[in-house]
Amino acid sequence: MRPGAVAYLFPAGRRTALSNLAPHYFLDAFRENFGLDLLFADEERSLLDGKRPSEFAVILVGLSYEASFVTFVRWLSCHGIPLLARDRRMRTHPLLVAGGVAASLNPAPLSGICDAVLRGEAEAMHGELCGIMDAPEDVRTRLALSNHAATAGKMPSPARAPAGSFAVSSHPLLDQFGNEFGDRVVLELDRGCVGHCRFCAARHLYGPRREADRTRVMAAAEKAFARGKGIALLGTGVESVLWVDDLLERAIAAKRSVSLSSVRMAGFTPEFASRLAAAGAKTVTLAPESMCEATRRRIGKPLREEEFFDVLSLVHRHRFKVKLYVMAGLPDTDPVEEAEAVVAFVAEMKKRKMSIPLSLSVSPFCPKPGTPFAGRRLMTKREYERFRRIVQRGLGVMAPQVAVEWF
């Protein structure tokens, strides 16, 4: 192990990892002063300096999804790093510090594995992270004083960066490695959420919606345009960001394409749709979660049927492709009725002559800690398979062109 060497691990393949903005933030924030490098799940050595994981003194671990806990443990095993903190020796093995959405929501499974789990946003914990990297041997003392370290019996409030104090974008040094957004430069526009969805952790963990630093985001966009790059916009409500129209107008003037994460249907106005089309966006991602209006009301997404189809009319007018996110097994629902509602929805689209290129992404409901649905059960595998059979059979007869992605 090289003294002082620091890495950030995102336990996924490189291209997937670089579609998440966390590796870009950590590289920008800590490369110059700490020589931070990047590690990925499927590569033996670090991205920039070619070091093996065992050569680092500190490895920061970003865990954004529950499944990445398992990938992380497998990664440790593959690289000969003892899985349990008590079995690792200082100066022989790296110090492991976990963070990210999944770790912040549920640090308990990591308590025996990682030396520290920090809850919240990295910008608001910059000083603590610098302290850990400066003197990893003092980590236990520092954690005892930390306001954001989760320990046995201690679940602190997550750290949150104030509105206007953050602005994360793709790092130019990583341009050459690509991402899942057509190699566009990714810009984060907001955090938190204006909604009150009963299943979602976004508001619980990150609080009310906050916008990024407009000046810094605009500067990152202009630099992207100058390098011949388009932009991808990330956030929980990008359509509601006060200056998003200005950003789109700049992309249109620069003749650079735009893509974006899911759009809240309540904010998908004719004006926004027109600007999005002019900026070269091809696909709109919507997340109704259920095709039953009554279910949407129960889960905190009170979108009426006609409002839904008003949005689809805009989509149809501008010739967007549509990706719909749907959940199976939401609490207090009948999986058969929910599946039949998906088929009925596509039938209604055909009846209204909405020839929209459509794809569905279906995932089973997963209870999130701290949310109103935290204690609800997962659907059984048998229920999920029945849901899938009904949807596949119905669409296979009526709309075989609709692609469905199953989790």
mmCIF file of C-alpha atoms in Angstrom:
data_model
loop_
_atom_site.group_PDB
_atom_site.id
_atom_site.type_symbol
_atom_site.label_atom_id
_atom_site.label_comp_id
_atom_site.label_asym_id
_atom_site.label_seq_id
_atom_site.Cartn_x
_atom_site.Cartn_y
_atom_site.Cartn_z
ATOM 1 C CA MET A 1 0.000 0.000 0.000
ATOM 2 C CA ARG A 2 1.309 3.449 -0.911
ATOM 3 C CA PRO A 3 0.945 5.991 1.920
ATOM 4 C CA GLY A 4 -1.591 8.655 1.116
ATOM 5 C CA ALA A 5 -2.898 7.045 -2.088
ATOM 6 C CA VAL A 6 -6.672 7.621 -2.422
ATOM 7 C CA ALA A 7 -9.258 6.105 -4.791
ATOM 8 C CA TYR A 8 -12.982 6.328 -5.425
ATOM 9 C CA LEU A 9 -14.720 3.037 -6.244
ATOM 10 C CA PHE A 10 -18.048 2.908 -8.051
ATOM 11 C CA PRO A 11 -18.839 -0.839 -8.088
ATOM 12 C CA ALA A 12 -20.077 -1.150 -11.657
ATOM 13 C CA GLY A 13 -18.591 -1.366 -15.149
ATOM 14 C CA ARG A 14 -16.697 1.714 -16.289
ATOM 15 C CA ARG A 15 -19.259 3.031 -18.765
ATOM 16 C CA THR A 16 -22.122 2.610 -16.295
ATOM 17 C CA ALA A 17 -20.094 4.148 -13.484
ATOM 18 C CA LEU A 18 -19.193 7.210 -15.543
ATOM 19 C CA SER A 19 -22.877 7.777 -16.309
ATOM 20 C CA ASN A 20 -23.210 8.563 -12.613
ATOM 21 C CA LEU A 21 -21.868 11.970 -11.613
ATOM 22 C CA ALA A 22 -20.271 10.869 -8.331
ATOM 23 C CA PRO A 23 -16.949 9.692 -9.881
ATOM 24 C CA HIS A 24 -16.728 13.002 -11.756
ATOM 25 C CA TYR A 25 -17.297 15.001 -8.570
ATOM 26 C CA PHE A 26 -14.698 13.109 -6.540
ATOM 27 C CA LEU A 27 -12.112 13.335 -9.313
ATOM 28 C CA ASP A 28 -12.650 17.091 -9.585
ATOM 29 C CA ALA A 29 -12.720 17.687 -5.823
ATOM 30 C CA PHE A 30 -9.787 15.518 -4.733
ATOM 31 C CA ARG A 31 -7.488 14.734 -7.670
ATOM 32 C CA GLU A 32 -5.317 17.841 -7.367
ATOM 33 C CA ASN A 33 -4.702 17.768 -3.608
ATOM 34 C CA PHE A 34 -4.903 14.033 -2.914
ATOM 35 C CA GLY A 35 -4.130 12.414 -6.280
ATOM 36 C CA LEU A 36 -7.506 10.626 -6.202
ATOM 37 C CA ASP A 37 -7.932 7.897 -8.827
ATOM 38 C CA LEU A 38 -10.953 5.860 -9.951
ATOM 39 C CA LEU A 39 -11.689 2.149 -9.563
ATOM 40 C CA PHE A 40 -14.407 0.109 -11.286
ATOM 41 C CA ALA A 41 -15.901 -3.314 -10.606
ATOM 42 C CA ASP A 42 -14.601 -5.054 -13.711
ATOM 43 C CA GLU A 43 -11.047 -3.670 -13.941
ATOM 44 C CA GLU A 44 -7.905 -4.857 -12.164
ATOM 45 C CA ARG A 45 -6.200 -1.464 -11.944
ATOM 46 C CA SER A 46 -7.182 2.145 -11.375
ATOM 47 C CA LEU A 47 -8.197 4.208 -14.373
ATOM 48 C CA LEU A 48 -5.579 6.964 -14.407
ATOM 49 C CA ASP A 49 -2.496 5.705 -12.553
ATOM 50 C CA GLY A 50 -2.811 1.951 -13.073
ATOM 51 C CA LYS A 51 -2.641 1.026 -9.367
ATOM 52 C CA ARG A 52 -4.064 -2.126 -7.830
ATOM 53 C CA PRO A 53 -6.740 -1.664 -5.128
ATOM 54 C CA SER A 54 -4.395 -2.963 -2.439
ATOM 55 C CA GLU A 55 -1.995 -0.073 -3.153
ATOM 56 C CA PHE A 56 -4.414 2.573 -1.853
ATOM 57 C CA ALA A 57 -4.460 3.861 1.716
ATOM 58 C CA VAL A 58 -8.098 5.030 1.467
ATOM 59 C CA ILE A 59 -10.871 3.846 -0.842
ATOM 60 C CA LEU A 60 -14.068 5.890 -0.923
ATOM 61 C CA VAL A 61 -16.955 3.666 -2.035
ATOM 62 C CA GLY A 62 -20.050 5.060 -3.783
ATOM 63 C CA LEU A 63 -23.101 2.818 -3.349
ATOM 64 C CA SER A 64 -26.087 4.138 -5.277
ATOM 65 C CA TYR A 65 -28.175 0.951 -5.528
ATOM 66 C CA GLU A 66 -28.990 -1.873 -3.122
ATOM 67 C CA ALA A 67 -27.580 -4.451 -5.543
ATOM 68 C CA SER A 68 -24.227 -2.674 -5.517
ATOM 69 C CA PHE A 69 -23.704 -3.870 -1.911
ATOM 70 C CA VAL A 70 -23.300 -7.392 -3.299
ATOM 71 C CA THR A 71 -21.062 -6.240 -6.159
ATOM 72 C CA PHE A 72 -18.885 -4.381 -3.639
ATOM 73 C CA VAL A 73 -18.428 -7.451 -1.422
ATOM 74 C CA ARG A 74 -17.525 -9.581 -4.441
ATOM 75 C CA TRP A 75 -15.044 -6.930 -5.551
ATOM 76 C CA LEU A 76 -13.311 -6.998 -2.152
ATOM 77 C CA SER A 77 -13.063 -10.764 -2.312
ATOM 78 C CA CYS A 78 -11.667 -10.722 -5.855
ATOM 79 C CA HIS A 79 -8.922 -8.301 -4.828
ATOM 80 C CA GLY A 80 -7.906 -10.114 -1.669
ATOM 81 C CA ILE A 81 -9.151 -7.426 0.702
ATOM 82 C CA PRO A 82 -10.633 -8.930 3.912
ATOM 83 C CA LEU A 83 -14.395 -8.449 3.940
ATOM 84 C CA LEU A 84 -14.719 -7.492 7.597
ATOM 85 C CA ALA A 85 -13.237 -4.325 9.021
ATOM 86 C CA ARG A 86 -11.959 -6.189 12.079
ATOM 87 C CA ASP A 87 -9.832 -8.426 9.851
ATOM 88 C CA ARG A 88 -8.082 -5.574 8.053
ATOM 89 C CA ARG A 89 -4.877 -3.990 9.338
ATOM 90 C CA MET A 90 -3.988 -0.335 9.075
ATOM 91 C CA ARG A 91 -0.964 0.198 6.756
ATOM 92 C CA THR A 92 -1.579 -3.230 5.184
ATOM 93 C CA HIS A 93 -5.114 -2.845 3.868
ATOM 94 C CA PRO A 94 -7.005 0.232 2.623
ATOM 95 C CA LEU A 95 -9.414 2.138 4.822
ATOM 96 C CA LEU A 96 -12.919 1.755 3.371
ATOM 97 C CA VAL A 97 -15.333 4.705 3.636
ATOM 98 C CA ALA A 98 -18.794 4.222 2.095
ATOM 99 C CA GLY A 99 -21.349 6.785 0.984
ATOM 100 C CA GLY A 100 -23.948 7.282 -1.735
ATOM 101 C CA VAL A 101 -27.729 6.989 -1.856
ATOM 102 C CA ALA A 102 -28.061 3.309 -0.897
ATOM 103 C CA ALA A 103 -25.478 3.550 1.885
ATOM 104 C CA SER A 104 -27.119 6.711 3.243
ATOM 105 C CA LEU A 105 -30.556 5.107 3.270
ATOM 106 C CA ASN A 106 -29.471 1.879 4.922
ATOM 107 C CA PRO A 107 -25.959 1.857 6.385
ATOM 108 C CA ALA A 108 -26.605 -1.149 8.652
ATOM 109 C CA PRO A 109 -25.485 -3.898 6.205
ATOM 110 C CA LEU A 110 -22.142 -2.103 5.803
ATOM 111 C CA SER A 111 -21.407 -1.582 9.488
ATOM 112 C CA GLY A 112 -19.143 -4.615 9.817
ATOM 113 C CA ILE A 113 -17.600 -4.241 6.372
ATOM 114 C CA CYS A 114 -16.630 -0.585 6.041
ATOM 115 C CA ASP A 115 -14.548 1.452 8.443
ATOM 116 C CA ALA A 116 -16.999 4.323 8.069
ATOM 117 C CA VAL A 117 -20.362 5.072 6.444
ATOM 118 C CA LEU A 118 -21.164 8.731 5.782
ATOM 119 C CA ARG A 119 -24.756 9.845 5.152
ATOM 120 C CA GLY A 120 -25.612 12.567 2.667
ATOM 121 C CA GLU A 121 -24.054 14.757 0.010
ATOM 122 C CA ALA A 122 -20.289 14.908 -0.417
ATOM 123 C CA GLU A 123 -20.078 18.708 -0.852
ATOM 124 C CA ALA A 124 -21.473 19.178 2.648
ATOM 125 C CA MET A 125 -18.918 16.712 4.055
ATOM 126 C CA HIS A 126 -15.877 18.025 2.186
ATOM 127 C CA GLY A 127 -13.968 18.885 5.377
ATOM 128 C CA GLU A 128 -14.625 15.481 6.926
ATOM 129 C CA LEU A 129 -13.500 13.681 3.772
ATOM 130 C CA CYS A 130 -10.310 15.740 3.592
ATOM 131 C CA GLY A 131 -9.592 14.917 7.239
ATOM 132 C CA ILE A 132 -10.007 11.182 6.619
ATOM 133 C CA MET A 133 -7.726 11.278 3.574
ATOM 134 C CA ASP A 134 -5.139 13.399 5.390
ATOM 135 C CA ALA A 135 -4.910 11.105 8.404
ATOM 136 C CA PRO A 136 -6.689 7.747 7.932
ATOM 137 C CA GLU A 137 -5.092 6.441 11.141
ATOM 138 C CA ASP A 138 -7.244 8.921 13.104
ATOM 139 C CA VAL A 139 -10.514 7.883 11.451
ATOM 140 C CA ARG A 140 -12.143 6.553 14.626
ATOM 141 C CA THR A 141 -11.513 9.788 16.491
ATOM 142 C CA ARG A 142 -12.842 11.800 13.559
ATOM 143 C CA LEU A 143 -15.971 9.634 13.263
ATOM 144 C CA ALA A 144 -16.794 10.159 16.922
ATOM 145 C CA LEU A 145 -16.899 13.900 16.212
ATOM 146 C CA SER A 146 -18.671 13.640 12.861
ATOM 147 C CA ASN A 147 -22.249 14.847 12.452
ATOM 148 C CA HIS A 148 -22.840 12.530 9.496
ATOM 149 C CA ALA A 149 -21.132 9.211 10.292
ATOM 150 C CA ALA A 150 -23.527 6.308 10.851
ATOM 151 C CA THR A 151 -22.350 4.016 13.648
ATOM 152 C CA ALA A 152 -23.962 1.350 15.799
ATOM 153 C CA GLY A 153 -26.913 3.023 17.468
ATOM 154 C CA LYS A 154 -26.351 6.310 15.652
ATOM 155 C CA MET A 155 -28.330 7.318 12.541
ATOM 156 C CA PRO A 156 -27.509 11.005 11.956
ATOM 157 C CA SER A 157 -29.377 13.303 9.613
ATOM 158 C CA PRO A 158 -27.927 13.279 6.098
ATOM 159 C CA ALA A 159 -25.647 16.144 5.070
ATOM 160 C CA ARG A 160 -27.242 18.433 2.472
ATOM 161 C CA ALA A 161 -25.567 21.063 0.319
ATOM 162 C CA PRO A 162 -27.520 24.359 0.263
ATOM 163 C CA ALA A 163 -29.212 25.513 -2.932
ATOM 164 C CA GLY A 164 -26.748 27.129 -5.300
ATOM 165 C CA SER A 165 -23.704 25.622 -3.570
ATOM 166 C CA PHE A 166 -23.296 22.605 -5.857
ATOM 167 C CA ALA A 167 -22.828 22.099 -9.582
ATOM 168 C CA VAL A 168 -21.584 18.706 -10.734
ATOM 169 C CA SER A 169 -20.825 17.890 -14.354
ATOM 170 C CA SER A 170 -18.818 15.383 -16.361
ATOM 171 C CA HIS A 171 -15.088 15.827 -15.880
ATOM 172 C CA PRO A 172 -13.262 16.714 -19.139
ATOM 173 C CA LEU A 173 -10.516 14.225 -18.255
ATOM 174 C CA LEU A 174 -13.127 11.458 -18.586
ATOM 175 C CA ASP A 175 -14.573 12.521 -21.963
ATOM 176 C CA GLN A 176 -12.675 9.799 -23.786
ATOM 177 C CA PHE A 177 -14.228 6.978 -21.750
ATOM 178 C CA GLY A 178 -17.876 7.591 -22.718
ATOM 179 C CA ASN A 179 -21.153 7.094 -20.834
ATOM 180 C CA GLU A 180 -24.714 5.876 -21.318
ATOM 181 C CA PHE A 181 -25.917 9.318 -22.449
ATOM 182 C CA GLY A 182 -24.508 9.184 -25.966
ATOM 183 C CA ASP A 183 -21.169 10.485 -24.615
ATOM 184 C CA ARG A 184 -22.793 13.833 -23.808
ATOM 185 C CA VAL A 185 -21.547 15.976 -20.944
ATOM 186 C CA VAL A 186 -23.829 15.313 -17.966
ATOM 187 C CA LEU A 187 -25.058 18.282 -15.908
ATOM 188 C CA GLU A 188 -26.864 18.057 -12.575
ATOM 189 C CA LEU A 189 -29.562 20.717 -12.293
ATOM 190 C CA ASP A 190 -31.279 19.992 -8.976
ATOM 191 C CA ARG A 191 -31.583 17.705 -5.958
ATOM 192 C CA GLY A 192 -34.347 16.808 -3.553
ATOM 193 C CA CYS A 193 -37.925 16.695 -4.757
ATOM 194 C CA VAL A 194 -41.118 18.723 -4.849
ATOM 195 C CA GLY A 195 -43.221 15.561 -4.799
ATOM 196 C CA HIS A 196 -44.498 13.476 -1.911
ATOM 197 C CA CYS A 197 -44.383 9.966 -3.390
ATOM 198 C CA ARG A 198 -44.893 7.435 -0.619
ATOM 199 C CA PHE A 199 -42.463 4.905 -2.108
ATOM 200 C CA CYS A 200 -39.577 7.224 -3.018
ATOM 201 C CA ALA A 201 -36.546 8.131 -0.913
ATOM 202 C CA ALA A 202 -35.562 11.275 -2.857
ATOM 203 C CA ARG A 203 -37.365 13.727 -0.592
ATOM 204 C CA HIS A 204 -36.738 11.699 2.560
ATOM 205 C CA LEU A 205 -32.983 11.634 2.024
ATOM 206 C CA TYR A 206 -32.344 14.863 0.142
ATOM 207 C CA GLY A 207 -35.194 17.046 1.365
ATOM 208 C CA PRO A 208 -37.077 19.723 -0.610
ATOM 209 C CA ARG A 209 -35.876 20.465 -4.126
ATOM 210 C CA ARG A 210 -32.776 22.659 -4.446
ATOM 211 C CA GLU A 211 -31.304 24.047 -7.656
ATOM 212 C CA ALA A 212 -27.650 23.866 -8.606
ATOM 213 C CA ASP A 213 -25.383 26.893 -9.068
ATOM 214 C CA ARG A 214 -26.684 28.420 -12.288
ATOM 215 C CA THR A 215 -23.443 30.214 -13.194
ATOM 216 C CA ARG A 216 -21.309 27.102 -12.848
ATOM 217 C CA VAL A 217 -23.763 24.900 -14.749
ATOM 218 C CA MET A 218 -23.929 27.398 -17.611
ATOM 219 C CA ALA A 219 -20.124 27.600 -17.723
ATOM 220 C CA ALA A 220 -19.867 23.792 -17.863
ATOM 221 C CA ALA A 221 -22.435 23.712 -20.682
ATOM 222 C CA GLU A 222 -20.575 26.346 -22.704
ATOM 223 C CA LYS A 223 -17.315 24.411 -22.302
ATOM 224 C CA ALA A 224 -19.096 21.262 -23.485
ATOM 225 C CA PHE A 225 -20.436 23.064 -26.552
ATOM 226 C CA ALA A 226 -16.937 24.386 -27.309
ATOM 227 C CA ARG A 227 -15.623 20.787 -27.250
ATOM 228 C CA GLY A 228 -18.329 19.766 -29.703
ATOM 229 C CA LYS A 229 -20.357 17.935 -27.063
ATOM 230 C CA GLY A 230 -24.076 17.788 -26.395
ATOM 231 C CA ILE A 231 -25.448 17.815 -22.853
ATOM 232 C CA ALA A 232 -27.518 15.450 -20.707
ATOM 233 C CA LEU A 233 -29.577 16.994 -17.909
ATOM 234 C CA LEU A 234 -30.012 15.159 -14.605
ATOM 235 C CA GLY A 235 -32.324 15.993 -11.729
ATOM 236 C CA THR A 236 -35.600 15.145 -10.053
ATOM 237 C CA GLY A 237 -37.454 17.984 -11.741
ATOM 238 C CA VAL A 238 -35.333 19.458 -14.526
ATOM 239 C CA GLU A 239 -38.413 20.889 -16.228
ATOM 240 C CA SER A 240 -39.035 23.060 -13.138
ATOM 241 C CA VAL A 241 -35.546 24.561 -12.867
ATOM 242 C CA LEU A 242 -35.956 28.337 -13.198
ATOM 243 C CA TRP A 243 -33.187 28.712 -15.778
ATOM 244 C CA VAL A 244 -33.643 25.504 -17.770
ATOM 245 C CA ASP A 245 -35.169 27.448 -20.695
ATOM 246 C CA ASP A 246 -32.018 29.559 -20.929
ATOM 247 C CA LEU A 247 -29.895 26.402 -20.914
ATOM 248 C CA LEU A 248 -31.963 24.871 -23.722
ATOM 249 C CA GLU A 249 -31.795 28.091 -25.750
ATOM 250 C CA ARG A 250 -27.995 28.064 -25.447
ATOM 251 C CA ALA A 251 -27.887 24.469 -26.682
ATOM 252 C CA ILE A 252 -30.134 25.388 -29.612
ATOM 253 C CA ALA A 253 -27.907 28.369 -30.502
ATOM 254 C CA ALA A 254 -24.798 26.178 -30.316
ATOM 255 C CA LYS A 255 -26.535 23.467 -32.398
ATOM 256 C CA ARG A 256 -25.762 20.836 -29.748
ATOM 257 C CA SER A 257 -28.123 18.047 -28.742
ATOM 258 C CA VAL A 258 -29.809 17.623 -25.370
ATOM 259 C CA SER A 259 -31.083 14.575 -23.527
ATOM 260 C CA LEU A 260 -32.595 14.461 -20.065
ATOM 261 C CA SER A 261 -33.606 12.190 -17.216
ATOM 262 C CA SER A 262 -37.238 11.554 -16.435
ATOM 263 C CA VAL A 263 -39.630 14.495 -16.647
ATOM 264 C CA ARG A 264 -42.390 15.184 -14.136
ATOM 265 C CA MET A 265 -45.566 15.168 -16.179
ATOM 266 C CA ALA A 266 -47.009 18.053 -14.161
ATOM 267 C CA GLY A 267 -44.302 20.311 -15.587
ATOM 268 C CA PHE A 268 -44.264 19.062 -19.160
ATOM 269 C CA THR A 269 -45.797 22.145 -20.778
ATOM 270 C CA PRO A 270 -46.210 22.917 -24.500
ATOM 271 C CA GLU A 271 -43.450 25.547 -24.224
ATOM 272 C CA PHE A 272 -41.010 23.153 -22.581
ATOM 273 C CA ALA A 273 -41.793 20.409 -25.097
ATOM 274 C CA SER A 274 -41.164 22.806 -28.010
ATOM 275 C CA ARG A 275 -37.788 23.915 -26.642
ATOM 276 C CA LEU A 276 -36.813 20.335 -25.944
ATOM 277 C CA ALA A 277 -37.633 19.336 -29.521
ATOM 278 C CA ALA A 278 -35.724 22.317 -30.912
ATOM 279 C CA ALA A 279 -32.728 21.279 -28.793
ATOM 280 C CA GLY A 280 -32.658 17.914 -30.527
ATOM 281 C CA ALA A 281 -34.031 15.730 -27.738
ATOM 282 C CA LYS A 282 -35.332 12.434 -29.122
ATOM 283 C CA THR A 283 -36.654 10.579 -26.076
ATOM 284 C CA VAL A 284 -38.804 11.599 -23.118
ATOM 285 C CA THR A 285 -38.795 9.424 -20.000
ATOM 286 C CA LEU A 286 -41.939 9.484 -17.856
ATOM 287 C CA ALA A 287 -42.526 7.694 -14.560
ATOM 288 C CA PRO A 288 -46.247 7.193 -13.868
ATOM 289 C CA GLU A 289 -45.336 4.046 -11.825
ATOM 290 C CA SER A 290 -48.854 2.680 -12.312
ATOM 291 C CA MET A 291 -51.368 2.832 -15.145
ATOM 292 C CA CYS A 292 -54.230 2.922 -12.627
ATOM 293 C CA GLU A 293 -55.328 6.427 -11.646
ATOM 294 C CA ALA A 294 -56.513 5.255 -8.210
ATOM 295 C CA THR A 295 -53.132 3.645 -7.509
ATOM 296 C CA ARG A 296 -51.293 6.801 -8.519
ATOM 297 C CA ARG A 297 -53.358 8.761 -5.991
ATOM 298 C CA ARG A 298 -52.552 6.259 -3.230
ATOM 299 C CA ILE A 299 -48.794 6.356 -3.853
ATOM 300 C CA GLY A 300 -48.630 10.174 -3.958
ATOM 301 C CA LYS A 301 -48.657 10.738 -7.723
ATOM 302 C CA PRO A 302 -52.143 12.169 -8.253
ATOM 303 C CA LEU A 303 -52.004 12.342 -12.038
ATOM 304 C CA ARG A 304 -55.428 12.116 -13.694
ATOM 305 C CA GLU A 305 -55.925 10.023 -16.807
ATOM 306 C CA GLU A 306 -56.612 12.973 -19.093
ATOM 307 C CA GLU A 307 -53.579 14.844 -17.794
ATOM 308 C CA PHE A 308 -51.505 11.807 -18.691
ATOM 309 C CA PHE A 309 -52.881 11.756 -22.223
ATOM 310 C CA ASP A 310 -52.420 15.518 -22.571
ATOM 311 C CA VAL A 311 -48.702 14.945 -22.016
ATOM 312 C CA LEU A 312 -48.707 12.109 -24.528
ATOM 313 C CA SER A 313 -50.385 14.403 -27.043
ATOM 314 C CA LEU A 314 -47.430 16.792 -26.721
ATOM 315 C CA VAL A 315 -45.052 13.882 -27.089
ATOM 316 C CA HIS A 316 -46.890 12.727 -30.204
ATOM 317 C CA ARG A 317 -46.896 16.230 -31.690
ATOM 318 C CA HIS A 318 -43.133 16.567 -31.350
ATOM 319 C CA ARG A 319 -42.377 12.995 -32.435
ATOM 320 C CA PHE A 320 -40.547 12.034 -29.246
ATOM 321 C CA LYS A 321 -39.901 8.455 -28.331
ATOM 322 C CA VAL A 322 -41.223 7.565 -24.879
ATOM 323 C CA LYS A 323 -39.850 5.393 -22.106
ATOM 324 C CA LEU A 324 -42.286 4.678 -19.280
ATOM 325 C CA TYR A 325 -41.247 3.504 -15.819
ATOM 326 C CA VAL A 326 -43.772 1.184 -14.168
ATOM 327 C CA MET A 327 -43.668 -0.609 -10.811
ATOM 328 C CA ALA A 328 -45.124 -4.027 -10.162
ATOM 329 C CA GLY A 329 -46.311 -4.981 -6.695
ATOM 330 C CA LEU A 330 -47.041 -1.542 -5.281
ATOM 331 C CA PRO A 331 -48.674 -1.758 -1.817
ATOM 332 C CA ASP A 332 -52.443 -2.314 -1.663
ATOM 333 C CA THR A 333 -52.675 -3.287 -5.326
ATOM 334 C CA ASP A 334 -53.764 -6.414 -7.173
ATOM 335 C CA PRO A 335 -50.904 -7.451 -9.511
ATOM 336 C CA VAL A 336 -53.372 -8.843 -12.050
ATOM 337 C CA GLU A 337 -55.360 -5.592 -12.200
ATOM 338 C CA GLU A 338 -52.158 -3.554 -12.447
ATOM 339 C CA ALA A 339 -50.819 -5.694 -15.278
ATOM 340 C CA GLU A 340 -54.131 -5.548 -17.156
ATOM 341 C CA ALA A 341 -54.070 -1.745 -16.745
ATOM 342 C CA VAL A 342 -50.732 -1.604 -18.588
ATOM 343 C CA VAL A 343 -52.265 -3.493 -21.520
ATOM 344 C CA ALA A 344 -55.413 -1.340 -21.400
ATOM 345 C CA PHE A 345 -53.271 1.813 -21.458
ATOM 346 C CA VAL A 346 -51.526 0.754 -24.672
ATOM 347 C CA ALA A 347 -54.920 -0.173 -26.147
ATOM 348 C CA GLU A 348 -56.194 3.340 -25.331
ATOM 349 C CA MET A 349 -53.162 4.851 -27.041
ATOM 350 C CA LYS A 350 -53.983 2.891 -30.178
ATOM 351 C CA LYS A 351 -57.648 3.910 -29.931
ATOM 352 C CA ARG A 352 -56.555 7.573 -29.809
ATOM 353 C CA LYS A 353 -54.245 6.967 -32.781
ATOM 354 C CA MET A 354 -51.106 7.922 -30.819
ATOM 355 C CA SER A 355 -48.400 6.215 -32.842
ATOM 356 C CA ILE A 356 -45.620 6.914 -30.334
ATOM 357 C CA PRO A 357 -42.499 4.714 -30.297
ATOM 358 C CA LEU A 358 -42.908 3.308 -26.808
ATOM 359 C CA SER A 359 -40.817 1.208 -24.436
ATOM 360 C CA LEU A 360 -41.605 0.076 -20.908
ATOM 361 C CA SER A 361 -39.250 -0.439 -17.995
ATOM 362 C CA VAL A 362 -40.857 -2.586 -15.300
ATOM 363 C CA SER A 363 -39.358 -3.155 -11.858
ATOM 364 C CA PRO A 364 -40.785 -4.705 -8.691
ATOM 365 C CA PHE A 365 -41.619 -2.328 -5.854
ATOM 366 C CA CYS A 366 -38.800 -2.204 -3.299
ATOM 367 C CA PRO A 367 -39.493 -0.656 0.135
ATOM 368 C CA LYS A 368 -37.079 2.179 0.980
ATOM 369 C CA PRO A 369 -36.014 2.922 4.570
ATOM 370 C CA GLY A 370 -37.598 6.022 6.057
ATOM 371 C CA THR A 371 -40.447 6.249 3.544
ATOM 372 C CA PRO A 372 -44.146 5.686 4.375
ATOM 373 C CA PHE A 373 -43.910 2.348 2.528
ATOM 374 C CA ALA A 374 -40.753 1.212 4.346
ATOM 375 C CA GLY A 375 -42.518 -1.643 6.125
ATOM 376 C CA ARG A 376 -44.439 -2.984 3.131
ATOM 377 C CA ARG A 377 -43.584 -6.319 1.597
ATOM 378 C CA LEU A 378 -42.006 -7.170 -1.719
ATOM 379 C CA MET A 379 -44.235 -9.064 -4.114
ATOM 380 C CA THR A 380 -43.402 -12.753 -4.468
ATOM 381 C CA LYS A 381 -41.544 -14.074 -7.466
ATOM 382 C CA ARG A 382 -44.694 -15.953 -8.485
ATOM 383 C CA GLU A 383 -46.722 -12.698 -8.424
ATOM 384 C CA TYR A 384 -44.074 -10.899 -10.463
ATOM 385 C CA GLU A 385 -43.983 -13.666 -13.055
ATOM 386 C CA ARG A 386 -47.781 -13.568 -13.316
ATOM 387 C CA PHE A 387 -47.652 -9.797 -13.824
ATOM 388 C CA ARG A 388 -45.080 -10.310 -16.550
ATOM 389 C CA ARG A 389 -47.055 -13.025 -18.330
ATOM 390 C CA ILE A 390 -50.191 -10.871 -18.476
ATOM 391 C CA VAL A 391 -48.315 -7.874 -19.888
ATOM 392 C CA GLN A 392 -46.316 -9.932 -22.385
ATOM 393 C CA ARG A 393 -49.376 -11.830 -23.577
ATOM 394 C CA GLY A 394 -51.476 -8.686 -23.958
ATOM 395 C CA LEU A 395 -48.833 -6.636 -25.736
ATOM 396 C CA GLY A 396 -47.711 -9.594 -27.825
ATOM 397 C CA VAL A 397 -51.145 -9.738 -29.432
ATOM 398 C CA MET A 398 -51.914 -6.021 -29.595
ATOM 399 C CA ALA A 399 -48.587 -4.171 -29.768
ATOM 400 C CA PRO A 400 -45.603 -6.489 -30.307
ATOM 401 C CA GLN A 401 -43.457 -3.496 -31.256
ATOM 402 C CA VAL A 402 -43.450 -2.234 -27.653
ATOM 403 C CA ALA A 403 -40.148 -3.198 -26.037
ATOM 404 C CA VAL A 404 -40.319 -4.164 -22.352
ATOM 405 C CA GLU A 405 -37.338 -4.233 -20.003
ATOM 406 C CA TRP A 406 -37.835 -6.458 -16.956
ATOM 407 C CA PHE A 407 -35.896 -6.411 -13.692
#
